[in-house]
N, CA, C and O of each residue as an XYZ file, in Angstrom:
416
protein
N     -78.102    109.264    -69.762
C     -79.233    108.507    -71.060
C     -78.792    108.850    -72.613
O     -79.622    108.530    -73.463
N     -77.463    109.524    -73.115
C     -77.002    109.863    -74.105
C     -76.173    108.331    -74.507
O     -76.187    107.580    -75.483
N     -75.535    108.350    -73.308
C     -74.912    106.891    -73.387
C     -75.534    105.575    -73.590
O     -74.903    104.732    -74.228
N     -76.631    105.315    -73.149
C     -77.484    104.095    -73.238
C     -77.878    104.064    -75.064
O     -77.804    103.145    -75.880
N     -78.203    105.159    -75.169
C     -78.434    104.951    -76.505
C     -77.310    104.726    -77.419
O     -77.444    103.904    -78.325
N     -76.205    105.381    -77.270
C     -74.762    104.710    -77.763
C     -74.369    103.637    -78.078
O     -73.890    103.124    -79.090
N     -74.762    103.182    -76.563
C     -74.444    101.781    -76.063
C     -74.995    100.803    -76.918
O     -74.257     99.957    -77.424
N     -76.435    100.828    -77.178
C     -77.623    100.631    -77.997
C     -77.224     99.881    -79.271
O     -77.165     98.703    -79.622
N     -76.958    101.176    -79.850
C     -76.971    101.879    -81.045
C     -75.484    100.738    -82.131
O     -75.462    100.293    -83.278
N     -74.281    100.688    -80.705
C     -73.266     99.713    -81.434
C     -73.599     98.766    -80.696
O     -72.560     98.115    -80.584
N     -74.391     98.262    -80.110
C     -74.868     96.682    -79.891
C     -75.558     96.300    -80.806
O     -75.502     95.105    -81.095
N     -76.475     97.233    -81.595
C     -77.245     96.596    -82.764
C     -76.043     96.268    -83.839
O     -75.795     95.125    -84.225
N     -75.264     97.559    -84.305
C     -74.547     97.610    -85.546
C     -73.344     96.334    -85.305
O     -72.566     96.152    -86.241
N     -73.249     95.764    -84.490
C     -71.817     95.138    -84.390
C     -72.835     93.840    -83.879
O     -72.454     93.079    -84.768
N     -73.781     93.063    -83.164
C     -73.635     92.069    -82.602
C     -75.363     91.267    -83.860
O     -75.772     90.166    -84.229
N     -75.711     92.586    -83.999
C     -77.417     92.151    -84.496
C     -77.177     92.912    -85.948
O     -77.160     94.111    -86.226
N     -76.959     91.470    -86.936
C     -76.919     91.950    -88.874
C     -78.006     91.920    -89.293
O     -78.535     90.907    -88.837
N     -78.809     92.557    -90.040
C     -80.184     92.319    -90.230
C     -79.764     92.307    -92.153
O     -78.882     93.033    -92.613
N     -80.082     91.942    -92.480
C     -80.529     92.248    -94.085
C     -81.598     92.000    -94.696
O     -82.547     91.451    -94.137
N     -81.605     92.344    -95.861
C     -83.082     92.653    -96.434
C     -82.715     92.327    -98.156
O     -81.825     92.854    -98.824
N     -83.881     91.117    -98.661
C     -83.042     90.713    -99.698
C     -84.948     91.726   -100.356
O     -85.838     92.244    -99.681
N     -84.824     91.603   -101.533
C     -86.210     92.220   -102.185
C     -86.512     91.707   -103.284
O     -85.567     91.008   -103.647
N     -87.574     91.681   -104.216
C     -87.711     91.551   -105.526
C     -87.449     89.445   -105.632
O     -87.140     88.921   -106.702
N     -87.700     88.459   -104.084
C     -87.672     87.542   -104.580
C     -88.998     87.270   -104.319
O     -89.840     87.749   -103.560
N     -88.961     85.678   -105.781
C     -90.033     85.135   -105.715
C     -90.565     83.759   -105.081
O     -91.721     83.346   -105.178
N     -89.047     82.855   -104.128
C     -89.404     82.124   -103.130
C     -89.027     82.997   -101.657
O     -88.110     83.819   -101.656
N     -89.557     82.812   -100.860
C     -88.973     83.559    -99.562
C     -89.545     82.406    -98.732
O     -90.572     81.767    -98.961
N     -88.450     82.230    -97.459
C     -89.078     81.543    -96.459
C     -89.335     81.895    -95.213
O     -88.290     82.508    -94.994
N     -89.874     81.962    -94.333
C     -90.536     82.728    -93.647
C     -90.346     81.512    -92.423
O     -90.378     80.322    -92.734
N     -90.187     81.874    -91.285
C     -89.876     80.898    -89.848
C     -90.311     79.837    -90.568
O     -89.467     79.642    -91.442
N     -91.166     79.073    -90.650
C     -91.466     77.665    -91.121
C     -92.464     77.366    -91.895
O     -93.292     76.503    -91.605
N     -92.481     78.204    -93.188
C     -92.677     77.612    -94.494
C     -92.381     78.454    -95.550
O     -92.109     79.624    -95.279
N     -92.382     78.145    -96.515
C     -91.812     78.739    -97.935
C     -93.261     78.833    -98.683
O     -94.151     77.990    -98.795
N     -93.174     80.009    -99.095
C     -93.619     80.887    -99.792
C     -93.111     81.230   -101.538
O     -92.140     81.829   -101.999
N     -94.357     80.486   -102.215
C     -93.672     80.626   -103.693
C     -94.696     81.634   -104.084
O     -95.878     81.295   -104.017
N     -94.353     82.952   -104.523
C     -95.005     83.882   -104.618
C     -95.396     84.185   -106.600
O     -96.150     85.091   -106.956
N     -94.837     83.413   -107.408
C     -94.989     83.145   -108.726
C     -96.392     81.975   -108.782
O     -97.204     82.118   -109.696
N     -96.546     81.090   -107.977
C     -97.624     80.144   -108.355
C     -98.538     79.903   -106.910
O     -99.386     79.015   -106.823
N     -98.156     81.001   -105.633
C     -98.975     81.032   -105.099
C     -99.390     79.894   -104.009
O    -100.322     80.058   -103.223
N     -98.360     78.393   -104.070
C     -97.955     77.493   -103.174
C     -97.373     77.949   -101.838
O     -97.193     79.089   -101.409
N     -97.124     76.736   -101.285
C     -96.517     77.233    -99.655
C     -96.481     75.625    -98.772
O     -97.406     74.834    -98.589
N     -95.209     75.555    -98.393
C     -95.126     74.383    -97.923
C     -94.313     74.336    -96.324
O     -94.062     75.505    -96.031
N     -94.053     73.826    -95.729
C     -93.629     73.517    -94.485
C     -91.653     73.797    -95.260
O     -91.110     73.450    -96.308
N     -91.159     74.642    -93.925
C     -89.379     75.062    -94.515
C     -88.759     74.350    -93.596
O     -89.368     74.590    -92.554
N     -87.853     73.573    -93.365
C     -86.750     73.335    -93.027
C     -85.228     73.633    -93.234
O     -84.863     73.572    -94.408
N     -84.189     73.975    -92.218
C     -83.008     74.290    -93.200
C     -82.441     73.060    -93.455
O     -82.927     72.095    -92.865
N     -81.274     72.844    -94.404
C     -80.560     71.690    -94.983
C     -79.960     70.991    -93.701
O     -79.154     71.651    -93.044
N     -80.313     69.586    -93.244
C     -78.986     69.430    -92.229
C     -79.739     69.622    -90.694
O     -79.165     69.404    -89.627
N     -81.056     70.047    -90.828
C     -81.445     70.061    -89.712
C     -82.970     69.107    -89.417
O     -84.136     69.486    -89.306
N     -82.547     68.180    -89.375
C     -83.386     66.634    -88.668
C     -84.164     67.014    -87.733
O     -83.730     67.666    -86.783
N     -85.351     66.694    -87.841
C     -85.889     66.870    -86.702
C     -85.991     65.976    -85.471
O     -85.781     64.773    -85.628
N     -86.279     66.422    -84.323
C     -86.043     65.243    -83.120
C     -86.842     65.256    -82.261
O     -87.115     66.366    -81.805
N     -87.434     64.239    -81.775
C     -88.639     63.961    -81.440
C     -87.952     63.322    -79.829
O     -86.793     62.997    -79.574
N     -89.301     63.313    -78.857
C     -88.863     62.504    -77.605
C     -89.343     61.320    -77.677
O     -90.409     60.873    -78.100
N     -87.943     60.618    -76.969
C     -87.936     59.016    -77.513
C     -89.606     58.403    -76.697
O     -90.334     59.056    -75.949
N     -89.774     57.150    -77.121
C     -90.954     56.295    -76.542
C     -90.951     55.862    -75.290
O     -91.997     55.678    -74.667
N     -89.493     55.609    -74.683
C     -89.495     55.448    -73.220
C     -89.514     56.631    -72.345
O     -89.613     56.374    -71.145
N     -89.429     58.062    -72.731
C     -89.324     58.607    -71.900
C     -90.702     59.040    -70.780
O     -91.685     58.307    -70.673
N     -90.587     60.005    -70.209
C     -91.282     59.815    -68.828
C     -92.544     60.894    -69.436
O     -92.916     61.637    -68.528
N     -92.959     61.036    -70.183
C     -93.937     62.070    -70.978
C     -95.307     61.593    -71.019
O     -95.457     60.796    -71.945
N     -96.318     61.792    -70.367
C     -97.831     61.531    -70.344
C     -97.992     60.145    -71.227
O     -96.942     59.891    -71.817
N     -98.786     59.418    -71.407
C     -99.149     58.582    -72.128
C     -99.654     59.223    -73.410
O     -99.446     58.889    -74.577
N    -100.441     60.326    -72.858
C    -101.290     61.187    -74.232
C    -100.439     61.918    -74.945
O    -100.662     62.279    -76.101
N     -99.437     62.173    -74.309
C     -98.511     63.209    -75.369
C     -97.768     62.095    -76.446
O     -97.505     62.593    -77.541
N     -97.442     60.828    -76.297
C     -96.702     60.223    -76.722
C     -97.931     59.625    -77.877
O     -97.641     59.657    -79.073
N     -99.127     59.154    -77.491
C    -100.198     58.830    -78.145
C    -100.353     59.578    -79.639
O    -100.564     59.221    -80.798
N    -100.098     60.967    -78.835
C    -100.689     61.954    -80.281
C     -99.437     62.651    -80.769
O     -99.545     63.695    -81.411
N     -98.324     62.158    -80.512
C     -97.436     63.091    -81.492
C     -97.412     62.915    -82.608
O     -97.137     63.911    -83.276
N     -97.670     61.641    -83.343
C     -97.493     61.621    -84.653
C     -98.798     62.172    -85.468
O     -98.564     62.588    -86.603
N    -100.138     62.216    -85.011
C    -101.206     62.863    -85.720
C    -101.006     64.464    -85.462
O    -101.556     65.287    -86.194
N    -100.014     64.912    -84.151
C     -99.970     66.404    -84.199
C     -98.963     67.087    -85.132
O     -99.024     68.199    -85.657
N     -98.113     66.230    -85.194
C     -96.754     66.284    -86.608
C     -97.683     66.468    -87.701
O     -97.968     67.624    -88.015
N     -98.365     65.178    -88.530
C     -99.006     64.998    -89.394
C     -99.924     66.658    -89.678
O     -99.628     67.351    -90.652
N    -100.895     67.042    -88.789
C    -101.589     68.025    -88.561
C    -100.879     69.569    -88.780
O    -101.342     70.456    -89.497
N     -99.403     69.659    -87.820
C     -98.950     71.024    -88.455
C     -98.416     70.673    -89.908
O     -98.748     71.652    -90.576
N     -97.818     69.857    -90.663
C     -97.393     69.660    -91.933
C     -98.441     69.775    -92.688
O     -98.229     70.296    -93.782
N     -99.891     69.341    -92.371
C    -100.954     69.213    -93.488
C    -101.137     71.222    -93.540
O    -101.015     71.895    -94.563
N    -101.404     71.691    -92.325
C    -101.782     72.929    -92.391
C    -100.553     73.777    -92.945
O    -100.663     74.982    -93.169
N     -99.289     73.015    -93.164
C     -98.302     74.287    -93.857
C     -98.598     73.822    -95.193
O     -98.361     74.651    -96.072
N     -98.968     72.921    -95.495
C     -99.052     72.340    -97.241
C    -100.194     72.787    -98.191
O    -101.283     72.911    -97.629
N    -100.159     73.069    -99.599
C    -100.967     73.610   -100.336
C    -101.677     72.719   -100.863
O    -102.701     73.010   -101.481
N    -101.212     71.360   -100.693
C    -101.998     70.479   -101.783
C    -101.438     69.081   -101.265
O    -100.343     69.092   -100.702
N    -102.289     67.579   -101.459
C    -101.944     66.752   -100.881
C    -100.579     66.008   -101.423
O    -100.121     65.073   -100.767
N     -99.898     66.473   -102.715
C     -98.540     66.098   -103.088
C     -97.552     66.475   -101.883
O     -97.071     65.787   -100.983
N     -97.449     67.632   -102.162
C     -96.561     68.678   -101.122
C     -96.660     68.146    -99.421
O     -95.717     68.035    -98.637
N     -97.714     67.946    -99.236
C     -97.908     67.142    -97.954
C     -97.083     65.799    -97.856
O     -96.043     65.797    -97.197
N     -97.514     64.676    -98.484
C     -96.712     63.705    -98.807
C     -94.962     63.814    -99.024
O     -94.105     63.081    -98.532
N     -94.812     64.829    -99.806
C     -93.102     65.225   -100.028
C     -92.895     65.530    -98.598
O     -91.988     64.852    -98.116
N     -93.606     66.552    -97.566
C     -93.010     67.107    -96.689
C     -92.633     66.622    -95.376
O     -91.813     66.921    -94.508
N     -93.893     65.430    -95.628
C     -93.968     64.498    -94.360
C     -92.646     63.400    -94.180
O     -92.247     62.819    -93.171
N     -92.176     63.374    -95.511
C     -91.151     62.061    -95.142
C     -90.047     62.402    -94.057
O     -89.780     61.466    -93.304
N     -89.448     63.439    -93.879
C     -88.216     63.555    -93.040
C     -88.784     63.000    -91.653
O     -88.186     62.203    -90.929
N     -90.188     63.622    -91.378
C     -90.367     63.756    -90.083
C     -90.820     62.499    -89.717
O     -90.977     62.352    -88.505
N     -91.158     61.238    -90.663
C     -91.823     59.908    -90.391
C     -90.672     59.542    -90.569
O     -90.885     58.371    -90.255
N     -89.309     59.559    -90.883
C     -87.979     59.136    -90.561
C     -87.526     58.867    -88.931
O     -87.201     57.927    -88.207
N     -87.753     60.495    -88.852
C     -87.278     60.603    -87.330
C     -88.049     59.986    -86.546
O     -87.372     59.434    -85.679
N     -89.612     59.722    -86.362
C     -90.223     59.162    -85.704
C     -90.225     57.391    -85.768
O     -90.380     56.555    -84.878
N     -90.026     57.288    -86.964
C     -89.358     56.003    -86.580
C     -87.789     55.429    -86.421
O     -87.522     54.229    -86.360
N     -86.844     56.466    -86.367
C     -85.711     56.493    -85.196
C     -86.319     56.012    -84.014
O     -86.087     54.926    -83.482
N     -87.464     57.272    -83.466
C     -87.387     56.823    -81.745
C     -88.619     55.649    -81.898
O     -88.983     55.303    -80.774
N     -89.074     55.216    -82.568
C     -90.053     53.768    -82.719
C     -91.175     54.667    -82.037
O     -91.493     54.563    -80.853
N     -91.757     55.607    -82.986
C     -93.171     56.006    -82.847
C     -94.026     55.456    -83.891
O     -93.749     55.388    -85.089
N     -95.400     54.958    -83.149
C     -96.053     54.515    -84.532
C     -96.797     55.715    -85.440
O     -97.696     56.467    -85.063
N     -96.198     55.667    -86.649
C     -96.551     56.391    -87.208
C     -98.391     56.569    -88.041
O     -98.668     57.556    -88.722
């Protein structure tokens, strides 16, 4: 049992690197950016991580293809604090949908 505990500790120490930062005013958490100074929030994407979506000619059910753009807009809307943030955050997603020829 002792060897298992030592092995787990070594694994965590070597392979899993946890960093902790404190006293931040802007925090990226999962898929949302939280601005703690003004209380606003917006969708978060890593730089260079362009959204990818299914091709319009794929074998997905028609309802999935039909509601793809509305579900994306709903997700971005729920993560945006106001209308201006929504429109700015929606641009990369609209470009990705147009590349796949999905009607926005």
